Short mmCIF file of N, CA, C and O and ligand atoms in Angstrom, two decimals:
data_model
loop_
_atom_site.label_atom_id
_atom_site.label_comp_id
_atom_site.label_asym_id
_atom_site.label_seq_id
_atom_site.Cartn_x
_atom_site.Cartn_y
_atom_site.Cartn_z
N MET E 9 0.87 -1.23 -0.01
CA MET E 9 0.04 -0.01 0.01
C MET E 9 0.87 1.30 0.03
O MET E 9 1.95 1.33 0.68
N ALA E 10 0.45 2.19 -0.79
CA ALA E 10 1.19 3.45 -0.85
C ALA E 10 1.29 4.22 0.44
O ALA E 10 0.28 4.16 1.20
N THR E 11 2.36 4.83 0.78
CA THR E 11 2.45 5.62 1.98
C THR E 11 1.58 6.91 1.80
O THR E 11 1.32 7.28 0.67
N ILE E 12 1.27 7.56 2.92
CA ILE E 12 0.52 8.79 2.85
C ILE E 12 1.29 9.84 2.07
O ILE E 12 0.66 10.63 1.28
N PHE E 13 2.59 9.86 2.13
CA PHE E 13 3.37 10.81 1.34
C PHE E 13 3.31 10.52 -0.16
O PHE E 13 3.26 11.41 -0.98
N SER E 14 3.35 9.18 -0.48
CA SER E 14 3.20 8.90 -1.93
C SER E 14 1.85 9.37 -2.46
O SER E 14 1.70 9.76 -3.59
N ARG E 15 0.80 9.19 -1.58
CA ARG E 15 -0.53 9.63 -2.06
C ARG E 15 -0.58 11.16 -2.14
O ARG E 15 -1.33 11.62 -3.04
N ILE E 16 0.10 11.82 -1.28
CA ILE E 16 0.20 13.30 -1.37
C ILE E 16 0.88 13.64 -2.71
O ILE E 16 0.41 14.49 -3.49
N ILE E 17 1.97 13.03 -3.05
CA ILE E 17 2.81 13.30 -4.22
C ILE E 17 1.94 12.98 -5.44
O ILE E 17 1.96 13.75 -6.45
N ALA E 18 1.12 11.95 -5.37
CA ALA E 18 0.28 11.54 -6.51
C ALA E 18 -0.91 12.48 -6.66
O ALA E 18 -1.69 12.41 -7.60
N GLY E 19 -1.14 13.37 -5.67
CA GLY E 19 -2.32 14.31 -5.77
C GLY E 19 -3.56 13.70 -5.24
O GLY E 19 -4.65 14.23 -5.33
N GLU E 20 -3.51 12.53 -4.64
CA GLU E 20 -4.69 11.86 -4.05
C GLU E 20 -5.14 12.48 -2.79
O GLU E 20 -6.30 12.43 -2.36
N ILE E 21 -4.14 13.06 -2.04
CA ILE E 21 -4.49 13.76 -0.70
C ILE E 21 -3.94 15.17 -0.84
O ILE E 21 -2.82 15.33 -1.36
N PRO E 22 -4.76 16.14 -0.44
CA PRO E 22 -4.27 17.54 -0.65
C PRO E 22 -3.08 17.87 0.27
O PRO E 22 -2.89 17.30 1.35
N CYS E 23 -2.31 18.85 -0.19
CA CYS E 23 -1.25 19.31 0.72
C CYS E 23 -0.90 20.79 0.27
O CYS E 23 -1.42 21.21 -0.69
N TYR E 24 -0.12 21.42 1.13
CA TYR E 24 0.37 22.79 0.81
C TYR E 24 1.78 22.53 0.10
O TYR E 24 2.79 22.55 0.77
N LYS E 25 1.70 22.30 -1.20
CA LYS E 25 2.98 22.04 -1.90
C LYS E 25 3.74 23.36 -2.19
O LYS E 25 3.24 24.34 -2.57
N VAL E 26 5.08 23.22 -1.79
CA VAL E 26 5.93 24.41 -2.01
C VAL E 26 6.86 24.24 -3.14
O VAL E 26 7.38 25.22 -3.74
N ALA E 27 7.26 22.98 -3.49
CA ALA E 27 8.25 22.76 -4.56
C ALA E 27 8.20 21.30 -4.96
O ALA E 27 7.83 20.40 -4.23
N GLU E 28 8.76 21.11 -6.17
CA GLU E 28 8.78 19.78 -6.77
C GLU E 28 9.85 19.71 -7.90
O GLU E 28 10.05 20.69 -8.57
N ASP E 29 10.56 18.58 -8.00
CA ASP E 29 11.30 18.33 -9.21
C ASP E 29 10.94 16.85 -9.56
O ASP E 29 10.06 16.24 -9.04
N ASP E 30 11.71 16.34 -10.56
CA ASP E 30 11.34 14.98 -11.05
C ASP E 30 11.44 13.89 -9.91
O ASP E 30 10.79 12.87 -9.99
N ARG E 31 12.36 14.12 -8.88
CA ARG E 31 12.56 13.02 -7.91
C ARG E 31 12.23 13.45 -6.47
O ARG E 31 12.40 12.61 -5.56
N HIS E 32 11.87 14.68 -6.26
CA HIS E 32 11.65 15.15 -4.96
C HIS E 32 10.37 16.09 -4.88
O HIS E 32 9.94 16.59 -5.86
N PHE E 33 9.89 16.21 -3.61
CA PHE E 33 8.58 16.91 -3.38
C PHE E 33 8.80 17.58 -2.05
O PHE E 33 9.38 17.05 -1.12
N ALA E 34 8.26 18.84 -1.90
CA ALA E 34 8.29 19.52 -0.63
C ALA E 34 6.93 20.21 -0.32
O ALA E 34 6.27 20.76 -1.21
N PHE E 35 6.52 20.06 0.88
CA PHE E 35 5.16 20.54 1.29
C PHE E 35 5.20 20.88 2.80
O PHE E 35 6.03 20.40 3.56
N LEU E 36 4.25 21.72 3.16
CA LEU E 36 4.13 22.15 4.58
C LEU E 36 3.65 20.94 5.48
O LEU E 36 2.78 20.25 5.08
N ASP E 37 4.38 20.85 6.59
CA ASP E 37 3.93 19.89 7.62
C ASP E 37 2.62 20.34 8.08
O ASP E 37 2.36 21.48 8.42
N ILE E 38 1.63 19.39 8.17
CA ILE E 38 0.23 19.71 8.48
C ILE E 38 0.04 20.08 9.94
O ILE E 38 -0.89 20.75 10.40
N ASN E 39 1.05 19.61 10.71
CA ASN E 39 1.00 19.83 12.20
C ASN E 39 2.35 20.52 12.55
O ASN E 39 3.19 19.92 13.20
N PRO E 40 2.51 21.77 12.17
CA PRO E 40 3.89 22.35 12.25
C PRO E 40 4.33 22.63 13.61
O PRO E 40 3.59 23.10 14.49
N VAL E 41 5.65 22.43 13.78
CA VAL E 41 6.34 22.83 15.05
C VAL E 41 6.48 24.36 15.09
O VAL E 41 6.42 25.03 16.15
N GLN E 42 6.71 24.93 13.94
CA GLN E 42 6.78 26.39 13.77
C GLN E 42 6.10 26.70 12.38
O GLN E 42 6.11 25.89 11.47
N PRO E 43 5.53 27.97 12.26
CA PRO E 43 5.05 28.30 10.93
C PRO E 43 6.15 28.19 9.91
O PRO E 43 7.28 28.65 10.16
N GLY E 44 5.88 27.56 8.77
CA GLY E 44 6.84 27.38 7.75
C GLY E 44 7.55 26.03 7.80
O GLY E 44 8.31 25.80 6.92
N HIS E 45 7.18 25.25 8.78
CA HIS E 45 7.75 23.90 8.95
C HIS E 45 7.42 23.15 7.61
O HIS E 45 6.26 22.91 7.29
N THR E 46 8.55 22.71 6.98
CA THR E 46 8.36 22.10 5.59
C THR E 46 8.94 20.73 5.62
O THR E 46 10.00 20.48 6.29
N LEU E 47 8.36 19.80 4.95
CA LEU E 47 8.83 18.43 4.74
C LEU E 47 9.41 18.26 3.33
O LEU E 47 8.77 18.74 2.34
N VAL E 48 10.60 17.66 3.21
CA VAL E 48 11.23 17.40 1.96
C VAL E 48 11.32 15.89 1.70
O VAL E 48 11.89 15.18 2.63
N VAL E 49 10.75 15.42 0.69
CA VAL E 49 10.54 13.92 0.52
C VAL E 49 11.08 13.48 -0.84
O VAL E 49 10.88 14.14 -1.89
N PRO E 50 11.75 12.30 -0.87
CA PRO E 50 12.03 11.71 -2.17
C PRO E 50 10.76 11.08 -2.71
O PRO E 50 10.02 10.52 -1.96
N LYS E 51 10.55 11.18 -4.02
CA LYS E 51 9.42 10.47 -4.60
C LYS E 51 9.53 8.97 -4.45
O LYS E 51 8.49 8.28 -4.37
N LYS E 52 10.73 8.53 -4.42
CA LYS E 52 10.95 7.04 -4.23
C LYS E 52 10.48 6.70 -2.89
O LYS E 52 10.80 7.33 -1.89
N GLU E 53 9.62 5.67 -2.84
CA GLU E 53 9.10 5.24 -1.53
C GLU E 53 10.09 4.39 -0.73
O GLU E 53 10.31 3.27 -1.19
N ILE E 54 10.56 4.89 0.25
CA ILE E 54 11.50 4.17 1.11
C ILE E 54 11.37 4.66 2.51
O ILE E 54 11.14 5.86 2.67
N ASP E 55 11.37 3.75 3.46
CA ASP E 55 11.08 4.17 4.88
C ASP E 55 12.28 4.96 5.47
O ASP E 55 12.14 6.15 5.73
N ASP E 56 13.41 4.32 5.57
CA ASP E 56 14.61 4.92 6.31
C ASP E 56 15.41 5.74 5.37
O ASP E 56 15.93 5.18 4.35
N ILE E 57 15.57 6.99 5.66
CA ILE E 57 16.33 7.89 4.77
C ILE E 57 17.72 7.41 4.51
O ILE E 57 18.28 7.57 3.46
N PHE E 58 18.29 6.66 5.51
CA PHE E 58 19.67 6.16 5.32
C PHE E 58 19.73 4.83 4.50
O PHE E 58 20.77 4.29 4.30
N ASP E 59 18.51 4.40 4.05
CA ASP E 59 18.51 3.28 3.10
C ASP E 59 18.53 3.86 1.64
O ASP E 59 18.58 3.02 0.71
N LEU E 60 18.36 5.14 1.50
CA LEU E 60 18.64 5.69 0.13
C LEU E 60 20.14 5.43 -0.22
O LEU E 60 21.01 5.36 0.69
N SER E 61 20.43 5.35 -1.51
CA SER E 61 21.84 5.26 -1.90
C SER E 61 22.51 6.52 -1.54
O SER E 61 21.90 7.54 -1.31
N ALA E 62 23.84 6.56 -1.49
CA ALA E 62 24.52 7.82 -1.12
C ALA E 62 24.24 8.88 -2.19
O ALA E 62 24.04 10.07 -1.82
N ASP E 63 24.06 8.54 -3.46
CA ASP E 63 23.77 9.53 -4.48
C ASP E 63 22.34 10.03 -4.26
O ASP E 63 22.09 11.24 -4.39
N GLU E 64 21.37 9.12 -4.00
CA GLU E 64 20.03 9.53 -3.76
C GLU E 64 19.91 10.48 -2.56
O GLU E 64 19.18 11.46 -2.56
N TYR E 65 20.63 10.13 -1.49
CA TYR E 65 20.66 11.01 -0.30
C TYR E 65 21.26 12.30 -0.55
O TYR E 65 20.75 13.40 -0.14
N ALA E 66 22.33 12.36 -1.32
CA ALA E 66 22.96 13.69 -1.69
C ALA E 66 22.01 14.48 -2.53
O ALA E 66 21.93 15.71 -2.32
N ASP E 67 21.28 13.82 -3.46
CA ASP E 67 20.35 14.58 -4.33
C ASP E 67 19.22 15.17 -3.49
O ASP E 67 18.81 16.29 -3.76
N LEU E 68 18.77 14.35 -2.53
CA LEU E 68 17.68 14.86 -1.64
C LEU E 68 18.13 16.02 -0.86
O LEU E 68 17.46 17.04 -0.74
N GLN E 69 19.35 16.00 -0.35
CA GLN E 69 19.92 17.13 0.42
C GLN E 69 20.11 18.34 -0.49
O GLN E 69 19.94 19.50 -0.01
N ARG E 70 20.52 18.11 -1.72
CA ARG E 70 20.64 19.24 -2.64
C ARG E 70 19.35 19.95 -2.85
O ARG E 70 19.26 21.13 -2.91
N PHE E 71 18.32 19.10 -3.03
CA PHE E 71 16.94 19.68 -3.18
C PHE E 71 16.50 20.37 -1.92
O PHE E 71 15.96 21.54 -1.90
N ALA E 72 16.78 19.74 -0.73
CA ALA E 72 16.45 20.38 0.52
C ALA E 72 17.18 21.67 0.75
O ALA E 72 16.61 22.67 1.38
N HIS E 73 18.40 21.79 0.28
CA HIS E 73 19.22 23.00 0.32
C HIS E 73 18.43 24.22 -0.31
O HIS E 73 18.38 25.24 0.24
N LYS E 74 17.97 23.86 -1.52
CA LYS E 74 17.23 24.93 -2.27
C LYS E 74 15.92 25.28 -1.53
O LYS E 74 15.53 26.46 -1.43
N VAL E 75 15.24 24.27 -1.05
CA VAL E 75 14.00 24.56 -0.31
C VAL E 75 14.32 25.33 0.99
O VAL E 75 13.56 26.32 1.31
N ALA E 76 15.35 25.00 1.70
CA ALA E 76 15.74 25.76 2.88
C ALA E 76 15.98 27.21 2.57
O ALA E 76 15.53 28.12 3.41
N HIS E 77 16.58 27.51 1.52
CA HIS E 77 16.85 28.93 1.15
C HIS E 77 15.50 29.61 0.84
O HIS E 77 15.27 30.82 1.22
N ALA E 78 14.56 28.89 0.25
CA ALA E 78 13.22 29.45 -0.02
C ALA E 78 12.50 29.73 1.32
O ALA E 78 11.90 30.80 1.46
N VAL E 79 12.63 28.81 2.28
CA VAL E 79 12.00 28.94 3.61
C VAL E 79 12.60 30.13 4.23
O VAL E 79 11.85 31.06 4.73
N LYS E 80 13.89 30.28 4.24
CA LYS E 80 14.57 31.41 4.86
C LYS E 80 14.23 32.74 4.29
O LYS E 80 14.04 33.77 4.94
N GLY E 81 13.98 32.65 2.94
CA GLY E 81 13.61 33.90 2.22
C GLY E 81 12.18 34.36 2.51
O GLY E 81 11.81 35.51 2.39
N ALA E 82 11.35 33.38 2.93
CA ALA E 82 9.90 33.63 3.14
C ALA E 82 9.56 33.88 4.52
O ALA E 82 8.65 34.64 4.83
N ILE E 83 10.26 33.27 5.45
CA ILE E 83 9.85 33.35 6.89
C ILE E 83 11.00 33.98 7.65
O ILE E 83 12.14 33.57 7.63
N PRO E 84 10.75 35.16 8.32
CA PRO E 84 11.79 35.80 9.13
C PRO E 84 12.22 34.86 10.22
O PRO E 84 11.45 34.39 11.00
N CYS E 85 13.53 34.56 10.26
CA CYS E 85 14.02 33.57 11.25
C CYS E 85 15.57 33.69 11.24
O CYS E 85 16.14 34.15 10.30
N ARG E 86 16.18 33.24 12.33
CA ARG E 86 17.66 33.23 12.43
C ARG E 86 18.29 32.14 11.59
O ARG E 86 19.29 32.33 10.92
N LYS E 87 17.67 30.94 11.68
CA LYS E 87 18.18 29.84 10.93
C LYS E 87 17.03 28.89 10.51
O LYS E 87 15.92 29.06 11.00
N VAL E 88 17.31 28.03 9.60
CA VAL E 88 16.42 26.93 9.22
C VAL E 88 17.00 25.64 9.79
O VAL E 88 18.09 25.27 9.28
N ALA E 89 16.32 25.11 10.79
CA ALA E 89 16.89 23.77 11.32
C ALA E 89 16.51 22.70 10.38
O ALA E 89 15.41 22.66 9.73
N GLU E 90 17.36 21.68 10.36
CA GLU E 90 17.06 20.46 9.57
C GLU E 90 17.01 19.24 10.55
O GLU E 90 17.92 19.18 11.39
N ALA E 91 16.05 18.43 10.44
CA ALA E 91 15.96 17.25 11.31
C ALA E 91 15.44 16.04 10.47
O ALA E 91 14.66 16.19 9.56
N VAL E 92 15.83 14.87 10.91
CA VAL E 92 15.25 13.62 10.37
C VAL E 92 14.79 12.86 11.60
O VAL E 92 15.53 12.61 12.56
N ILE E 93 13.47 12.51 11.61
CA ILE E 93 12.92 11.69 12.71
C ILE E 93 12.40 10.40 12.09
O ILE E 93 13.06 9.36 12.20
N GLY E 94 11.33 10.49 11.43
CA GLY E 94 10.82 9.29 10.61
C GLY E 94 10.18 8.25 11.49
O GLY E 94 10.00 7.09 11.02
N LEU E 95 9.67 8.55 12.67
CA LEU E 95 9.05 7.60 13.55
C LEU E 95 7.52 7.41 13.21
O LEU E 95 6.90 6.43 13.54
N GLU E 96 6.97 8.46 12.60
CA GLU E 96 5.53 8.48 12.37
C GLU E 96 5.13 8.00 10.96
O GLU E 96 4.24 7.19 10.77
N VAL E 97 5.78 8.51 9.97
CA VAL E 97 5.48 8.26 8.58
C VAL E 97 6.58 7.42 7.95
O VAL E 97 7.70 7.91 7.85
N PRO E 98 6.36 6.17 7.52
CA PRO E 98 7.42 5.32 6.93
C PRO E 98 7.76 5.63 5.49
O PRO E 98 7.74 4.80 4.60
N HIS E 99 8.07 6.90 5.28
CA HIS E 99 8.44 7.39 3.94
C HIS E 99 9.46 8.46 4.22
O HIS E 99 9.16 9.49 4.83
N ALA E 100 10.73 8.24 3.82
CA ALA E 100 11.89 9.16 4.20
C ALA E 100 11.50 10.61 3.95
O ALA E 100 10.85 10.98 2.98
N HIS E 101 11.87 11.47 4.91
CA HIS E 101 11.61 12.88 4.77
C HIS E 101 12.57 13.67 5.71
O HIS E 101 13.00 13.20 6.74
N ILE E 102 12.82 14.89 5.32
CA ILE E 102 13.58 15.85 6.06
C ILE E 102 12.66 16.95 6.52
O ILE E 102 11.89 17.46 5.77
N HIS E 103 12.79 17.28 7.84
CA HIS E 103 11.98 18.48 8.37
C HIS E 103 12.90 19.66 8.25
O HIS E 103 14.08 19.67 8.57
N LEU E 104 12.34 20.69 7.68
CA LEU E 104 13.03 22.11 7.68
C LEU E 104 12.15 23.00 8.52
O LEU E 104 10.98 23.16 8.25
N ILE E 105 12.78 23.50 9.59
CA ILE E 105 11.97 24.32 10.54
C ILE E 105 12.61 25.66 10.77
O ILE E 105 13.81 25.77 11.28
N PRO E 106 11.88 26.77 10.45
CA PRO E 106 12.45 28.10 10.75
C PRO E 106 12.54 28.29 12.31
O PRO E 106 11.61 28.04 13.02
N ILE E 107 13.66 28.77 12.79
CA ILE E 107 13.87 28.93 14.20
C ILE E 107 14.61 30.25 14.56
O ILE E 107 15.36 30.80 13.72
N ASN E 108 14.33 30.71 15.76
CA ASN E 108 15.13 31.77 16.32
C ASN E 108 15.90 31.35 17.58
O ASN E 108 16.82 32.04 18.01
N SER E 109 15.56 30.18 18.15
CA SER E 109 16.29 29.68 19.30
C SER E 109 16.18 28.18 19.30
O SER E 109 15.32 27.61 18.58
N GLU E 110 17.00 27.56 20.09
CA GLU E 110 17.00 26.12 20.23
C GLU E 110 15.63 25.53 20.65
O GLU E 110 15.16 24.48 20.18
N ALA E 111 14.95 26.38 21.50
CA ALA E 111 13.66 25.92 22.00
C ALA E 111 12.59 25.83 20.91
O ALA E 111 11.52 25.22 21.09
N ASP E 112 12.88 26.44 19.77
CA ASP E 112 11.90 26.48 18.72
C ASP E 112 11.84 25.11 17.95
O ASP E 112 10.98 24.89 17.10
N VAL E 113 12.73 24.22 18.28
CA VAL E 113 12.70 22.83 17.67
C VAL E 113 12.27 21.89 18.77
O VAL E 113 13.12 21.14 19.31
N ASP E 114 11.01 21.87 19.07
CA ASP E 114 10.51 20.92 20.08
C ASP E 114 9.31 20.26 19.44
O ASP E 114 8.23 20.81 19.27
N PHE E 115 9.51 19.02 19.03
CA PHE E 115 8.49 18.26 18.33
C PHE E 115 7.28 17.96 19.16
O PHE E 115 6.28 17.50 18.65
N ARG E 116 7.40 18.15 20.48
CA ARG E 116 6.26 17.94 21.33
C ARG E 116 5.31 19.10 21.36
O ARG E 116 4.23 19.01 21.81
N LYS E 117 5.80 20.27 20.84
CA LYS E 117 4.98 21.50 20.85
C LYS E 117 4.59 21.84 19.44
O LYS E 117 5.51 21.90 18.60
N LYS E 118 3.33 22.08 19.20
CA LYS E 118 2.92 22.41 17.84
C LYS E 118 2.45 23.84 17.80
O LYS E 118 1.81 24.36 18.72
N ALA E 119 2.65 24.47 16.63
CA ALA E 119 2.18 25.85 16.43
C ALA E 119 0.81 25.77 15.88
O ALA E 119 0.44 24.86 15.12
N GLU E 120 -0.01 26.77 16.32
CA GLU E 120 -1.39 26.80 15.77
C GLU E 120 -1.36 27.78 14.58
O GLU E 120 -1.04 29.03 14.71
N VAL E 121 -1.58 27.27 13.42
CA VAL E 121 -1.49 28.03 12.20
C VAL E 121 -2.82 27.77 11.40
O VAL E 121 -3.15 26.67 11.09
N SER E 122 -3.55 28.93 11.10
CA SER E 122 -4.88 28.75 10.40
C SER E 122 -4.58 28.28 8.98
O SER E 122 -3.52 28.36 8.41
N ALA E 123 -5.64 27.64 8.44
CA ALA E 123 -5.58 27.20 7.05
C ALA E 123 -5.21 28.32 6.10
O ALA E 123 -4.40 28.18 5.10
N GLU E 124 -5.78 29.45 6.42
CA GLU E 124 -5.54 30.62 5.49
C GLU E 124 -3.99 31.05 5.60
O GLU E 124 -3.35 31.30 4.58
N ARG E 125 -3.49 31.05 6.84
CA ARG E 125 -2.06 31.41 6.99
C ARG E 125 -1.15 30.31 6.38
O ARG E 125 -0.10 30.65 5.77
N MET E 126 -1.55 29.03 6.51
CA MET E 126 -0.76 27.93 5.94
C MET E 126 -0.62 28.24 4.41
O MET E 126 0.38 27.99 3.79
N GLN E 127 -1.76 28.58 3.78
CA GLN E 127 -1.76 28.82 2.33
C GLN E 127 -0.89 30.03 1.97
O GLN E 127 -0.13 29.96 0.94
N GLU E 128 -0.97 31.09 2.83
CA GLU E 128 -0.12 32.21 2.54
C GLU E 128 1.40 31.87 2.57
O GLU E 128 2.20 32.21 1.75
N ILE E 129 1.77 31.11 3.66
CA ILE E 129 3.14 30.68 3.88
C ILE E 129 3.55 29.87 2.75
O ILE E 129 4.67 29.98 2.19
N CYS E 130 2.68 28.86 2.34
CA CYS E 130 2.99 28.03 1.22
C CYS E 130 3.34 28.82 -0.08
O CYS E 130 4.31 28.60 -0.76
N ASN E 131 2.51 29.82 -0.35
CA ASN E 131 2.67 30.63 -1.49
C ASN E 131 3.97 31.43 -1.45
O ASN E 131 4.68 31.54 -2.46
N GLU E 132 4.29 31.93 -0.23
CA GLU E 132 5.50 32.72 -0.08
C GLU E 132 6.77 31.95 -0.25
O GLU E 132 7.74 32.29 -0.96
N ILE E 133 6.71 30.71 0.26
CA ILE E 133 7.94 29.78 0.13
C ILE E 133 7.99 29.40 -1.38
O ILE E 133 9.11 29.36 -1.94
N ALA E 134 6.93 28.97 -1.98
CA ALA E 134 6.91 28.55 -3.38
C ALA E 134 7.45 29.62 -4.28
O ALA E 134 8.20 29.39 -5.20
N ALA E 135 7.07 30.91 -3.92
CA ALA E 135 7.55 32.08 -4.75
C ALA E 135 9.00 32.28 -4.64
O ALA E 135 9.68 32.78 -5.55
N LYS E 136 9.61 31.84 -3.52
CA LYS E 136 11.10 32.05 -3.33
C LYS E 136 11.93 30.90 -3.88
O LYS E 136 13.14 30.94 -3.93
N PHE E 137 11.17 29.78 -4.25
CA PHE E 137 11.96 28.52 -4.72
C PHE E 137 12.55 28.84 -6.08
O PHE E 137 11.82 29.31 -6.95
P1 AMP U 8 8.09 11.76 11.62
O1 AMP U 8 7.73 10.53 10.79
O2 AMP U 8 8.18 11.42 13.08
O3 AMP U 8 9.28 12.55 11.04
O4 AMP U 8 6.86 12.81 11.51
C1 AMP U 8 6.05 12.86 10.36
C2 AMP U 8 5.56 14.22 10.16
O5 AMP U 8 4.64 14.19 9.05
C3 AMP U 8 4.89 14.88 11.32
O6 AMP U 8 5.51 16.15 11.61
C4 AMP U 8 3.41 15.12 10.79
O7 AMP U 8 2.86 16.28 11.28
C5 AMP U 8 3.64 15.11 9.28
N1 AMP U 8 2.45 14.70 8.56
C6 AMP U 8 1.79 13.55 8.68
N2 AMP U 8 0.77 13.49 7.82
C7 AMP U 8 0.85 14.60 7.08
C8 AMP U 8 0.13 15.19 5.92
N3 AMP U 8 -0.99 14.50 5.46
N4 AMP U 8 0.46 16.32 5.45
C9 AMP U 8 1.50 16.99 5.92
N5 AMP U 8 2.31 16.55 6.94
C10 AMP U 8 1.91 15.39 7.49
#
């Protein structure tokens, strides 16, 4: 069965898409730790990011690098944090989270962002990509 992220990539489940190329996809995390929290995903369905080949992993990071610059350009923040967790969704992904302090990366705390604001943020990041 396809993962939820494969279904998002296929357009079967809606998302706030910010960027795409032939092998990668980026969209806003639906339950963001901070406004602008973005997920970067390989289209190839694989659970553990470190089971990607070294080249696939490098290509994913290259795409994430471009997305991170778009996030930084769209969301005022000191840094864009990058994290890999992968305990919830068995489809490799990188979290990109705009932060001003270490405390801003706490996966136990979620930001409340309206659907309207999510769409605005999505458009702003997409425009910077
Ligand atoms: P983890 O697998 O632990 O790295 O966490 C998976 C992340 O995916 C969480 O931050 C979820 O909020 C996010 N997530 C799960 N389902 C969706 C969805 N349908 N759209 C966007 N983000 C999602």
